Amino acid sequence: MVTRIELGDISIDVTLKDIKNIHLSVYPPTGAVRISAPAHMDLDTIRVYALSRLGWIRQQQRKLREQERETLREYLE
C-alpha cells in the first residue's frame, strides 16, 4: 500500500512493509523521494521523521539537479 505525504513542495511516497527499520531514499534523475516503513508505524510518526530529514532530502535533490546529464544520442541507420 503506497501513501503520499506532502511536505511543502516535496511529495513523498510511503510504503508500509513487514520490515524492522525505516528507509529513506531519493531517486535520480528527478529526485523522487520514497520512504519504506514498518507496517505498525503510525503515519504521523513517519511525517515527523521526514520533517527531521528535510534538509538532507533537499541537499540530495539539489545534487541530482546539478549533475551533468548525458546528451541525447542520435541513432544512425
Short mmCIF file of C-alpha atoms in Angstrom, two decimals:
data_model
loop_
_atom_site.label_atom_id
_atom_site.label_comp_id
_atom_site.label_asym_id
_atom_site.label_seq_id
_atom_site.Cartn_x
_atom_site.Cartn_y
_atom_site.Cartn_z
CA MET A 1 0.00 0.00 0.00
CA VAL A 2 1.51 3.31 -1.09
CA THR A 3 0.51 6.53 0.63
CA ARG A 4 1.64 10.02 -0.33
CA ILE A 5 2.80 12.69 2.14
CA GLU A 6 3.16 16.32 1.03
CA LEU A 7 5.78 18.45 2.80
CA GLY A 8 5.61 21.84 1.12
CA ASP A 9 6.89 21.30 -2.42
CA ILE A 10 8.13 17.77 -1.74
CA SER A 11 5.96 14.69 -2.35
CA ILE A 12 6.97 11.55 -0.50
CA ASP A 13 5.68 8.08 -1.37
CA VAL A 14 5.32 5.98 1.79
CA THR A 15 5.22 2.20 1.58
CA LEU A 16 4.35 0.21 4.68
CA LYS A 17 6.11 -3.17 4.76
CA ASP A 18 6.93 -6.02 7.09
CA ILE A 19 10.37 -4.59 7.91
CA LYS A 20 12.18 -3.58 11.08
CA ASN A 21 13.61 -0.13 10.28
CA ILE A 22 12.57 2.93 8.27
CA HIS A 23 14.35 3.59 4.95
CA LEU A 24 14.52 6.95 3.17
CA SER A 25 15.63 7.17 -0.49
CA VAL A 26 15.97 9.94 -3.08
CA TYR A 27 15.99 8.62 -6.65
CA PRO A 28 17.55 10.15 -9.77
CA PRO A 29 17.00 11.85 -12.17
CA THR A 30 14.04 13.81 -10.78
CA GLY A 31 14.78 13.45 -7.06
CA ALA A 32 11.68 11.41 -6.24
CA VAL A 33 11.52 10.61 -2.51
CA ARG A 34 10.36 7.29 -1.06
CA ILE A 35 10.10 6.03 2.50
CA SER A 36 9.70 2.36 3.37
CA ALA A 37 8.46 1.99 6.92
CA PRO A 38 7.38 -0.84 9.23
CA ALA A 39 3.71 -1.73 8.87
CA HIS A 40 2.99 -0.97 12.54
CA MET A 41 4.38 2.59 12.30
CA ASP A 42 1.90 5.47 12.51
CA LEU A 43 1.72 7.87 9.53
CA ASP A 44 2.23 10.87 11.85
CA THR A 45 5.49 9.34 13.11
CA ILE A 46 6.63 8.88 9.52
CA ARG A 47 5.77 12.53 8.77
CA VAL A 48 7.84 13.70 11.77
CA TYR A 49 10.76 11.54 10.59
CA ALA A 50 10.53 13.04 7.09
CA LEU A 51 10.45 16.57 8.55
CA SER A 52 13.57 15.81 10.58
CA ARG A 53 15.38 14.69 7.40
CA LEU A 54 14.07 17.54 5.19
CA GLY A 55 17.47 19.26 4.96
CA TRP A 56 19.13 16.05 3.78
CA ILE A 57 16.36 15.41 1.24
CA ARG A 58 16.76 18.89 -0.28
CA GLN A 59 20.54 18.52 -0.35
CA GLN A 60 20.26 15.22 -2.26
CA GLN A 61 17.72 16.66 -4.70
CA ARG A 62 19.99 19.66 -5.33
CA LYS A 63 22.94 17.33 -6.03
CA LEU A 64 20.84 15.35 -8.51
CA ARG A 65 19.68 18.51 -10.31
CA GLU A 66 23.24 19.85 -10.58
CA GLN A 67 24.65 16.64 -12.04
CA GLU A 68 25.60 16.82 -15.67
CA ARG A 69 23.34 14.76 -17.86
CA GLU A 70 24.45 12.76 -20.82
CA THR A 71 23.45 14.38 -24.09
CA LEU A 72 20.70 12.74 -26.08
CA ARG A 73 22.13 10.29 -28.55
CA GLU A 74 21.39 10.40 -32.20
CA TYR A 75 20.92 6.96 -33.69
CA LEU A 76 22.14 6.46 -37.20
CA GLU A 77 20.95 3.74 -39.51
#
